[in-house]
Coordinates of C-alpha atoms in Angstrom, one line a residue:
Chain O
M1 CA 17.7 31.3 1.0
L2 CA 15.9 28.1 2.0
L3 CA 14.0 27.4 -1.2
E4 CA 14.9 28.7 -4.6
V5 CA 12.8 28.0 -7.6
R6 CA 14.2 29.4 -10.9
R7 CA 12.4 29.3 -14.3
L8 CA 10.9 25.9 -13.4
A9 CA 9.0 24.0 -16.1
I10 CA 6.9 20.9 -15.3
A11 CA 4.8 18.9 -17.8
Y12 CA 2.5 15.9 -17.7
G13 CA 3.5 14.1 -20.8
D14 CA 3.4 16.7 -23.5
A15 CA 1.0 19.0 -21.6
P16 CA 2.9 21.8 -19.8
A17 CA 1.5 22.5 -16.4
V18 CA 4.1 25.0 -15.2
W19 CA 6.5 26.6 -17.6
D20 CA 8.0 29.6 -15.9
A21 CA 7.9 29.6 -12.1
T22 CA 10.5 31.6 -10.2
L23 CA 10.1 32.2 -6.5
E24 CA 12.1 32.2 -3.3
V25 CA 11.3 31.3 0.3
D26 CA 13.5 32.5 3.1
A27 CA 13.9 30.5 6.3
G28 CA 11.2 31.5 8.8
E29 CA 8.9 33.1 6.2
V30 CA 5.3 32.3 5.3
V31 CA 5.0 32.6 1.6
S32 CA 1.7 32.3 -0.2
V33 CA 1.1 31.3 -3.9
I34 CA -2.2 32.5 -5.2
G35 CA -3.8 32.0 -8.6
P36 CA -6.8 30.6 -10.4
N37 CA -7.8 27.0 -10.7
G38 CA -5.5 25.1 -13.0
A39 CA -2.7 27.7 -12.9
G40 CA -0.3 24.9 -11.8
K41 CA -0.1 25.7 -8.1
S42 CA -0.5 22.1 -6.9
T43 CA 1.9 20.9 -9.6
L44 CA 4.4 23.3 -8.3
V45 CA 4.3 22.2 -4.6
N46 CA 4.0 18.6 -5.6
T47 CA 7.2 18.9 -7.6
I48 CA 9.0 20.6 -4.7
A49 CA 7.9 17.6 -2.6
G50 CA 9.3 15.1 -5.1
L51 CA 6.0 13.8 -6.5
H52 CA 6.8 15.0 -10.0
R53 CA 10.0 15.7 -11.9
A54 CA 10.7 19.1 -13.3
R55 CA 11.4 19.3 -17.1
S56 CA 13.8 22.2 -16.8
G57 CA 14.8 25.0 -14.5
E58 CA 16.3 25.0 -11.1
L59 CA 15.0 23.7 -7.8
R60 CA 17.3 24.3 -4.8
F61 CA 16.6 23.6 -1.1
A62 CA 19.1 24.9 1.4
G63 CA 21.7 25.0 -1.5
L64 CA 20.9 21.4 -2.5
D65 CA 19.8 20.6 -6.1
L66 CA 16.5 18.8 -5.5
G67 CA 16.4 17.8 -9.2
A68 CA 19.1 15.3 -8.4
V69 CA 17.5 13.8 -5.4
A70 CA 15.4 10.5 -5.7
P71 CA 11.7 11.2 -5.0
H72 CA 11.5 9.2 -1.7
L73 CA 14.7 11.0 -0.4
V74 CA 13.4 14.5 -0.7
C75 CA 11.7 14.4 2.7
R76 CA 14.9 13.5 4.3
H77 CA 16.2 17.0 3.7
G78 CA 13.3 18.5 5.6
I79 CA 10.4 19.1 3.2
A80 CA 6.9 17.8 4.1
L81 CA 3.8 18.1 2.1
V82 CA 0.1 18.5 3.1
P83 CA -1.3 17.7 -0.3
E84 CA -4.5 19.0 -1.9
G85 CA -7.4 16.7 -0.9
R86 CA -5.4 15.5 2.2
R87 CA -4.5 12.1 0.5
L88 CA -4.5 10.3 3.8
F89 CA -4.1 6.5 3.9
A90 CA -7.8 6.0 4.4
R91 CA -7.8 2.4 5.5
M92 CA -5.0 2.9 8.0
S93 CA -5.6 4.3 11.5
V94 CA -4.9 7.9 12.3
E95 CA -1.8 7.0 14.3
E96 CA -0.5 4.8 11.5
N97 CA -0.8 7.7 9.1
L98 CA 1.2 9.8 11.6
D99 CA 3.8 6.9 11.7
I100 CA 4.2 7.1 8.0
G101 CA 4.9 10.8 8.5
C102 CA 8.0 10.0 10.7
Y103 CA 9.1 7.1 8.5
R104 CA 12.5 8.5 7.7
G105 CA 15.6 8.6 9.8
E106 CA 15.8 11.3 12.5
A107 CA 12.1 11.8 12.5
R108 CA 11.5 8.2 13.4
R109 CA 13.9 8.5 16.4
A110 CA 12.0 11.6 17.6
R111 CA 8.6 9.9 17.1
R112 CA 7.4 10.0 20.7
E113 CA 8.2 13.7 21.2
T114 CA 6.7 14.8 17.9
L115 CA 3.6 12.7 18.4
D116 CA 3.0 14.4 21.7
R117 CA 3.4 17.7 20.0
V118 CA 0.9 16.8 17.2
Y119 CA -1.6 15.4 19.7
H120 CA -1.2 18.6 21.8
L121 CA -1.9 20.7 18.7
F122 CA -4.8 18.4 17.6
P123 CA -6.3 16.8 20.7
I124 CA -9.1 15.3 18.5
L125 CA -6.5 13.2 16.6
S126 CA -5.4 11.7 19.9
E127 CA -9.0 10.7 20.7
R128 CA -9.4 9.1 17.2
R129 CA -5.9 7.6 17.0
R130 CA -7.2 4.1 16.4
Q131 CA -9.9 5.1 14.0
A132 CA -9.5 4.6 10.2
A133 CA -8.4 7.9 8.8
G134 CA -11.0 7.6 6.0
S135 CA -13.8 7.8 8.6
L136 CA -12.8 11.2 9.9
S137 CA -14.7 14.4 9.0
G138 CA -13.1 16.8 6.5
G139 CA -11.7 19.1 9.1
Q140 CA -10.2 16.2 11.1
Q141 CA -8.7 14.7 8.0
Q142 CA -7.0 18.0 7.3
M143 CA -5.6 18.0 10.8
A144 CA -4.4 14.5 10.3
A145 CA -2.7 15.5 7.0
I146 CA -1.0 18.4 8.7
G147 CA -0.1 16.2 11.7
R148 CA 1.4 13.6 9.3
A149 CA 3.5 16.3 7.7
L150 CA 4.6 17.6 11.1
M151 CA 5.7 14.1 12.1
A152 CA 8.5 14.4 9.5
R153 CA 9.8 17.4 11.5
P154 CA 10.1 19.6 8.4
R155 CA 12.0 22.8 8.0
L156 CA 9.7 23.6 5.1
L157 CA 6.0 22.8 5.2
L158 CA 4.2 22.8 1.9
L159 CA 0.5 23.4 2.4
D160 CA -1.8 22.9 -0.6
E161 CA -5.3 24.3 -0.2
P162 CA -5.7 23.6 3.5
S163 CA -9.0 25.3 3.7
L164 CA -10.6 23.6 0.7
G165 CA -14.0 22.2 1.4
L166 CA -14.0 23.2 5.1
A167 CA -16.7 25.2 7.0
P168 CA -15.7 28.8 7.7
A169 CA -15.2 28.1 11.5
V170 CA -12.9 25.2 10.7
V171 CA -11.0 27.4 8.2
D172 CA -10.4 29.9 11.0
H173 CA -9.1 27.2 13.2
M174 CA -6.9 25.9 10.4
F175 CA -5.2 29.3 9.9
E176 CA -4.7 29.6 13.7
I177 CA -2.9 26.2 13.5
I178 CA -0.8 27.4 10.6
R179 CA 0.3 30.4 12.6
A180 CA 1.1 28.3 15.6
I181 CA 3.2 26.0 13.5
H182 CA 5.0 28.9 12.0
A183 CA 5.6 30.3 15.5
E184 CA 7.5 27.1 16.3
G185 CA 10.0 28.0 13.6
V186 CA 8.7 26.1 10.6
T187 CA 8.9 27.8 7.2
I188 CA 5.7 27.7 5.3
L189 CA 4.9 27.7 1.6
L190 CA 1.1 28.0 1.3
V191 CA -1.0 27.5 -1.8
E192 CA -4.5 28.8 -1.3
Q193 CA -7.5 29.8 -3.3
N194 CA -8.8 31.9 -0.5
V195 CA -6.8 34.9 -1.5
V196 CA -7.9 37.2 1.4
R197 CA -6.7 34.6 3.9
A198 CA -3.5 33.8 2.0
L199 CA -2.4 37.4 1.8
E200 CA -3.3 38.0 5.5
I201 CA -1.0 35.3 6.8
A202 CA 1.9 35.7 4.3
D203 CA 5.1 37.7 4.7
R204 CA 5.3 37.6 0.9
A205 CA 3.1 36.2 -1.9
Y206 CA 3.4 35.2 -5.5
V207 CA 0.7 35.1 -8.2
L208 CA 0.8 32.1 -10.5
E209 CA -1.3 32.3 -13.7
E210 CA -1.3 29.7 -16.5
G211 CA 1.9 28.1 -15.3
R212 CA 3.8 31.3 -14.9
V213 CA 4.7 33.5 -11.9
V214 CA 3.4 36.9 -13.0
A215 CA 3.7 38.9 -9.8
G216 CA 5.3 38.7 -6.4
G217 CA 6.0 40.8 -3.4
A218 CA 4.6 41.9 0.0
P219 CA 0.9 41.3 0.5
A220 CA 0.3 45.0 1.0
V221 CA 1.9 45.8 -2.4
L222 CA 0.0 43.1 -4.2
R223 CA -3.3 44.2 -2.7
E224 CA -2.7 47.6 -4.2
Q225 CA -2.4 46.2 -7.7
T226 CA -5.6 46.9 -9.7
R227 CA -5.3 43.7 -11.6
I228 CA -5.1 41.5 -8.5
Q229 CA -8.0 43.5 -6.9
E230 CA -10.1 42.7 -9.9
A231 CA -9.1 39.1 -10.5
Y232 CA -8.8 37.8 -6.9
L233 CA -10.3 40.2 -4.4
G234 CA -13.5 41.1 -6.1
L235 CA -12.7 44.8 -5.9
R236 CA -12.8 47.5 -8.6
D237 CA -10.9 50.8 -8.7
G238 CA -9.4 50.0 -5.4
G239 CA -12.8 50.7 -3.8
G240 CA -15.4 48.5 -2.2
P241 CA -16.8 45.3 -3.6
S242 CA -18.1 45.6 -7.2
Chain U
M1 CA -29.2 -36.5 7.8
P2 CA -25.6 -37.8 8.5
S3 CA -24.5 -38.8 12.0
L4 CA -22.9 -36.3 14.4
T5 CA -19.6 -38.1 14.0
L6 CA -19.7 -37.8 10.3
L7 CA -20.6 -34.1 10.6
G8 CA -17.8 -33.6 13.2
Q9 CA -15.3 -35.4 10.9
S10 CA -16.4 -33.2 8.0
V11 CA -15.9 -30.1 10.0
V12 CA -12.4 -31.3 10.9
S13 CA -11.4 -32.1 7.4
G14 CA -13.0 -28.8 6.3
L15 CA -10.8 -26.9 8.7
L16 CA -7.7 -28.8 7.5
A17 CA -8.5 -28.3 3.8
G18 CA -9.2 -24.7 4.6
G19 CA -5.7 -24.4 6.1
L20 CA -4.2 -25.5 2.8
Y21 CA -6.4 -23.1 0.9
A22 CA -5.2 -20.3 3.3
L23 CA -1.6 -21.4 2.7
L24 CA -2.1 -20.9 -1.0
A25 CA -4.1 -17.8 -0.6
L26 CA -1.6 -16.0 1.6
G27 CA 0.9 -15.1 -1.1
L28 CA -1.8 -14.3 -3.6
S29 CA -3.5 -12.0 -1.2
L30 CA -0.3 -10.2 -0.4
S31 CA 0.7 -9.5 -3.9
W32 CA -2.8 -8.6 -5.0
G33 CA -3.5 -6.4 -2.0
L34 CA -0.2 -4.7 -1.6
L35 CA 1.4 -4.7 -5.0
R36 CA -1.8 -4.6 -7.1
L37 CA -0.6 -7.6 -9.1
V38 CA -2.9 -10.6 -9.5
N39 CA -0.4 -13.4 -9.7
L40 CA -2.1 -16.4 -11.4
S41 CA 1.3 -18.1 -11.6
H42 CA 1.3 -18.4 -7.8
F43 CA -0.5 -21.7 -8.2
A44 CA 2.0 -22.9 -10.7
L45 CA 4.8 -21.9 -8.4
A46 CA 3.2 -23.9 -5.6
L47 CA 2.9 -26.9 -7.7
L48 CA 6.5 -26.5 -8.9
G49 CA 7.5 -26.4 -5.3
A50 CA 5.5 -29.6 -4.7
Y51 CA 7.2 -31.4 -7.6
L52 CA 10.6 -30.3 -6.5
T53 CA 9.9 -31.5 -2.9
Y54 CA 8.8 -34.8 -4.5
Q55 CA 11.9 -35.0 -6.7
L56 CA 14.4 -34.2 -4.0
G57 CA 12.8 -36.8 -1.8
H58 CA 12.4 -39.4 -4.5
A59 CA 15.7 -39.1 -6.3
F60 CA 18.0 -37.8 -3.5
H61 CA 16.2 -39.1 -0.5
L62 CA 16.1 -35.7 1.0
A63 CA 13.7 -35.3 3.9
P64 CA 10.8 -33.0 3.0
W65 CA 11.6 -30.4 5.6
L66 CA 15.2 -30.2 4.3
A67 CA 13.8 -30.0 0.7
A68 CA 11.6 -27.1 1.9
G69 CA 14.7 -25.5 3.5
L70 CA 16.2 -25.4 0.0
I71 CA 13.1 -24.6 -1.9
V72 CA 11.7 -21.7 0.2
P73 CA 14.8 -19.5 -0.1
A74 CA 15.2 -20.3 -3.7
F75 CA 11.6 -19.3 -4.3
F76 CA 12.1 -16.1 -2.4
A77 CA 14.9 -15.3 -4.9
L78 CA 12.6 -16.4 -7.8
G79 CA 9.9 -14.0 -6.5
V80 CA 12.4 -11.1 -6.4
V81 CA 13.5 -11.9 -10.0
L82 CA 9.8 -12.1 -11.1
H83 CA 9.2 -8.7 -9.7
V84 CA 12.2 -7.3 -11.4
V85 CA 10.6 -8.4 -14.7
F86 CA 7.2 -7.0 -13.7
A87 CA 8.7 -3.7 -12.7
R88 CA 10.8 -3.5 -15.9
F89 CA 7.8 -4.0 -18.1
R90 CA 5.5 -1.8 -15.9
V91 CA 3.0 -4.6 -15.4
T92 CA -0.3 -3.2 -14.0
E93 CA -3.1 -4.9 -12.1
F94 CA -4.9 -5.8 -15.3
T95 CA -1.9 -6.8 -17.5
S96 CA -0.6 -8.9 -14.6
L97 CA -3.5 -11.2 -15.2
L98 CA -2.4 -11.8 -18.7
V99 CA 1.3 -12.0 -18.0
T100 CA 1.0 -14.4 -15.0
F101 CA -1.6 -16.6 -16.9
G102 CA 1.0 -17.0 -19.6
L103 CA 3.7 -17.8 -17.0
A104 CA 1.4 -20.3 -15.4
V105 CA 0.9 -22.1 -18.7
I106 CA 4.6 -22.1 -19.3
L107 CA 5.3 -23.5 -15.9
E108 CA 2.6 -26.2 -16.4
S109 CA 4.2 -27.2 -19.7
L110 CA 7.6 -27.4 -18.0
I111 CA 6.3 -29.5 -15.2
Q112 CA 4.6 -31.8 -17.7
W113 CA 7.7 -32.0 -19.8
F114 CA 9.9 -33.0 -16.9
W115 CA 7.6 -35.1 -14.8
T116 CA 5.0 -36.1 -17.5
A117 CA 1.3 -35.9 -17.0
D118 CA 1.2 -39.1 -15.0
Y119 CA 0.1 -38.9 -11.4
R120 CA 2.9 -38.7 -8.9
R121 CA 2.6 -39.8 -5.3
Y122 CA 5.2 -38.9 -2.7
E123 CA 5.1 -41.9 -0.4
T124 CA 6.3 -41.0 3.1
P125 CA 5.9 -42.9 6.4
W126 CA 3.9 -40.0 7.8
A127 CA 1.4 -39.9 5.0
S128 CA -1.2 -42.0 6.9
A129 CA -0.3 -40.9 10.4
S130 CA -3.2 -39.3 12.3
I131 CA -4.2 -38.2 15.7
R132 CA -7.3 -39.6 17.3
V133 CA -9.5 -37.2 19.2
G134 CA -12.5 -39.1 20.6
P135 CA -14.3 -40.5 17.6
L136 CA -12.5 -38.1 15.1
F137 CA -9.4 -38.6 13.1
V138 CA -7.0 -35.7 12.5
P139 CA -4.3 -36.5 9.8
T140 CA -1.0 -35.3 11.2
L141 CA 0.4 -33.8 8.0
E142 CA -2.7 -31.8 7.2
L143 CA -2.8 -30.6 10.8
L144 CA 0.8 -29.4 10.4
A145 CA -0.1 -27.6 7.1
C146 CA -3.0 -25.9 8.9
L147 CA -0.8 -24.8 11.8
T148 CA 1.8 -23.6 9.4
A149 CA -0.8 -21.5 7.6
A150 CA -2.0 -20.1 10.9
T151 CA 1.5 -19.2 12.1
L152 CA 2.4 -17.6 8.8
A153 CA -0.9 -15.7 8.6
V154 CA -0.5 -14.3 12.1
A155 CA 3.2 -13.5 11.7
T156 CA 2.5 -11.7 8.4
W157 CA -0.4 -9.8 9.9
A158 CA 1.8 -8.7 12.8
W159 CA 4.6 -7.7 10.4
L160 CA 2.2 -5.5 8.4
R161 CA 0.5 -4.1 11.4
F162 CA 3.4 -3.3 13.7
T163 CA 6.6 -2.7 11.7
Y164 CA 7.5 0.4 9.8
V165 CA 8.1 -1.6 6.6
G166 CA 4.7 -3.2 7.0
K167 CA 2.9 0.1 7.5
A168 CA 4.9 1.5 4.5
L169 CA 3.7 -1.4 2.3
R170 CA 0.1 -0.7 3.3
A171 CA 0.5 3.0 2.8
A172 CA 2.1 2.6 -0.6
A173 CA -0.7 0.2 -1.6
E174 CA -3.2 3.0 -1.1
D175 CA -1.2 5.9 -2.5
P176 CA 2.4 5.1 -3.6
A177 CA 3.3 8.7 -4.5
M178 CA 2.2 10.1 -1.1
A179 CA 4.0 7.3 0.7
G180 CA 7.1 8.1 -1.4
A181 CA 6.8 11.8 -0.3
F182 CA 7.4 10.6 3.3
G183 CA 10.4 8.5 2.3
V184 CA 8.8 5.1 1.6
N185 CA 10.9 3.3 -1.1
H186 CA 8.1 1.2 -2.5
R187 CA 10.1 -0.1 -5.4
A188 CA 12.5 -1.7 -3.0
H189 CA 9.8 -3.1 -0.7
A190 CA 7.9 -4.5 -3.6
F191 CA 10.8 -6.9 -4.4
V192 CA 10.9 -8.1 -0.8
L193 CA 7.1 -8.7 -0.8
S194 CA 7.2 -10.5 -4.1
G195 CA 9.9 -12.7 -2.7
I196 CA 7.9 -13.5 0.4
S197 CA 4.8 -14.2 -1.7
A198 CA 6.8 -16.7 -3.8
A199 CA 8.4 -18.2 -0.7
Y200 CA 4.9 -18.9 0.7
A201 CA 4.1 -20.7 -2.6
G202 CA 7.1 -22.8 -1.8
V203 CA 5.9 -23.7 1.7
A204 CA 2.5 -24.5 0.3
G205 CA 4.2 -26.7 -2.3
A206 CA 6.0 -28.7 0.2
F207 CA 2.8 -29.6 2.0
I208 CA 1.0 -30.3 -1.3
A209 CA 3.7 -32.8 -2.1
L210 CA 3.1 -34.6 1.2
I211 CA -0.7 -34.4 1.2
S212 CA -1.9 -34.9 -2.3
T213 CA -1.3 -36.7 -5.5
L214 CA 0.5 -34.5 -8.0
A215 CA -0.6 -33.8 -11.6
P216 CA 0.4 -30.8 -13.8
A217 CA -3.3 -29.8 -14.3
Q218 CA -3.7 -29.4 -10.5
I219 CA -2.6 -25.8 -11.0
W220 CA -6.1 -24.9 -12.3
A221 CA -8.0 -27.0 -9.7
W222 CA -7.2 -24.6 -6.9
L223 CA -7.7 -21.4 -8.9
G224 CA -11.4 -20.8 -8.3
T225 CA -11.6 -21.7 -4.6
V226 CA -8.4 -19.9 -3.6
F227 CA -9.5 -16.8 -5.5
A228 CA -12.7 -16.9 -3.5
V229 CA -10.7 -17.3 -0.3
V230 CA -8.5 -14.3 -1.1
I231 CA -11.4 -12.0 -1.9
I232 CA -13.5 -13.1 1.1
G233 CA -10.6 -12.6 3.4
G234 CA -9.9 -9.1 2.1
L235 CA -7.0 -8.3 -0.3
G236 CA -3.7 -8.0 1.6
N237 CA -5.2 -9.3 4.8
P238 CA -3.4 -12.5 5.9
V239 CA -5.6 -13.3 8.9
G240 CA -8.6 -12.7 6.8
A241 CA -7.3 -15.2 4.2
L242 CA -6.8 -17.7 7.0
L243 CA -10.4 -17.3 8.4
A244 CA -11.8 -17.3 4.9
G245 CA -9.9 -20.5 4.1
F246 CA -11.5 -22.1 7.2
L247 CA -14.9 -20.8 6.2
I248 CA -14.7 -22.1 2.6
G249 CA -13.1 -25.4 3.7
V250 CA -15.7 -26.2 6.3
S251 CA -18.7 -25.1 4.2
E252 CA -17.5 -27.2 1.3
S253 CA -16.8 -30.3 3.4
V254 CA -20.1 -30.0 5.3
T255 CA -21.9 -29.6 2.0
M256 CA -20.3 -32.7 0.7
A257 CA -21.4 -34.6 3.8
V258 CA -25.0 -33.5 3.9
A259 CA -25.6 -33.1 0.2
A260 CA -23.3 -34.3 -2.5
P261 CA -19.7 -33.4 -3.4
A262 CA -20.9 -31.7 -6.6
W263 CA -22.6 -29.1 -4.5
A264 CA -19.4 -27.9 -2.7
P265 CA -18.3 -25.3 -5.3
L266 CA -21.8 -23.9 -5.4
V267 CA -21.7 -23.2 -1.7
S268 CA -18.2 -21.5 -1.7
F269 CA -19.0 -19.3 -4.7
S270 CA -22.4 -18.4 -3.2
I271 CA -20.6 -17.1 -0.1
L272 CA -18.3 -15.1 -2.4
I273 CA -21.2 -13.7 -4.4
G274 CA -23.2 -12.9 -1.3
L275 CA -20.3 -11.1 0.1
L276 CA -19.6 -9.1 -3.0
V277 CA -23.3 -8.0 -3.1
L278 CA -23.3 -7.0 0.6
R279 CA -19.8 -5.6 0.9
P280 CA -18.7 -4.6 -2.6
E281 CA -16.0 -2.2 -1.2
R282 CA -13.8 -5.1 -0.2
V283 CA -12.3 -5.6 -3.6

């Protein structure tokens, strides 16, 4: 098991954001987490990436207790985050953003090779390498955010709402890219509001509601559950759109 | 209208004064732009550095460059300690104004207590040395201060632009949590940057001791102008601070030559206000 999250609880001050999240990600899988706005999806992946501390529960990555790892050392173990809203370093150039991606250890030594790979995956980033990241279009910023995470040469890539705010054609492209990254052997944990897409690409999926994982399993199984059809797929009685 | 020679001379002294502004602005710009701490005590540190240079020369006959050799590393350490305190008490951009204002007042009192409020003048054989370029005079010490400011500004710029630590500092200034997610240990870097900032105050202090007459209240004399330089140059932008120093220095000194000395601050602050109106995103 690459990632094990067991009964995880996370709070902002006194306000609980996640209070019972249990999920697993196996090496080589694509796992989606779906759920409504404010269910705690972003909090969950941000915590895995070391941005927040869990209040209780277990967080293990490749057998290692992430709860005991300093925030800035989490990435060293092979976890990289593409956060919601991209959060690029807007005043820095595209290439400088990518350089921050490979800031740590081994990733820095492999910079040239990984950079070629990222530019091959996103030729537009190579064209704009000297441009301020904040001046890119939404889709290009998303590519830069994914590129930055890939520069860290992660074993586990955390993708938070990669399709948010993008035009449908760009969303198609983004999911192709995610497939391509997965095909290279990167394990992916995807948080996505676009449930149809999220279930399409996933090997397994979890449903997070009000800070709690309420369902999980193969996409085909989840699609059959009436409640999920009603809440997320806009279907009723397993039939056509309501 | 003043003669061309007078105008030329005022441009030269403006550039030189601007160099000293830039030297003071560098450390302030770094800590404000990259640590989000507005360090008002930076001026007090610089003046403390000046008095120490004066004292070491006066009482122990230590050459100013040797004095600077002692003061600059000591100030680096002082900067690190200061940041330990700031980090311990979670000082923010706004509270840093209050805390460092208090610190500046304390330092001013200490300086006044030790050296009294009397004017002090560090007499050195080089004080009146100058280079003659055609009809213009260039005071050697001020030229040296200016060249030092330029060297430090370009070196700091290159450090921020081309090294991993420099990029990490800039990234963390924009989004510390995201930088941390990629392995940037901003807490550790902040100590180094705070040390560098204080060390620059020490460098500025050594030149102030050689160039100007010292009085404890001098701390507040630079405040307005150097703040304008920092903001015009762009927070955290060392080369910007250098160019802004030259801009303000020259415009002040030319104003003094063609109008009256009293008009000088009006010009520098008009430039600042104009810039804030046209490019408000710079701060």
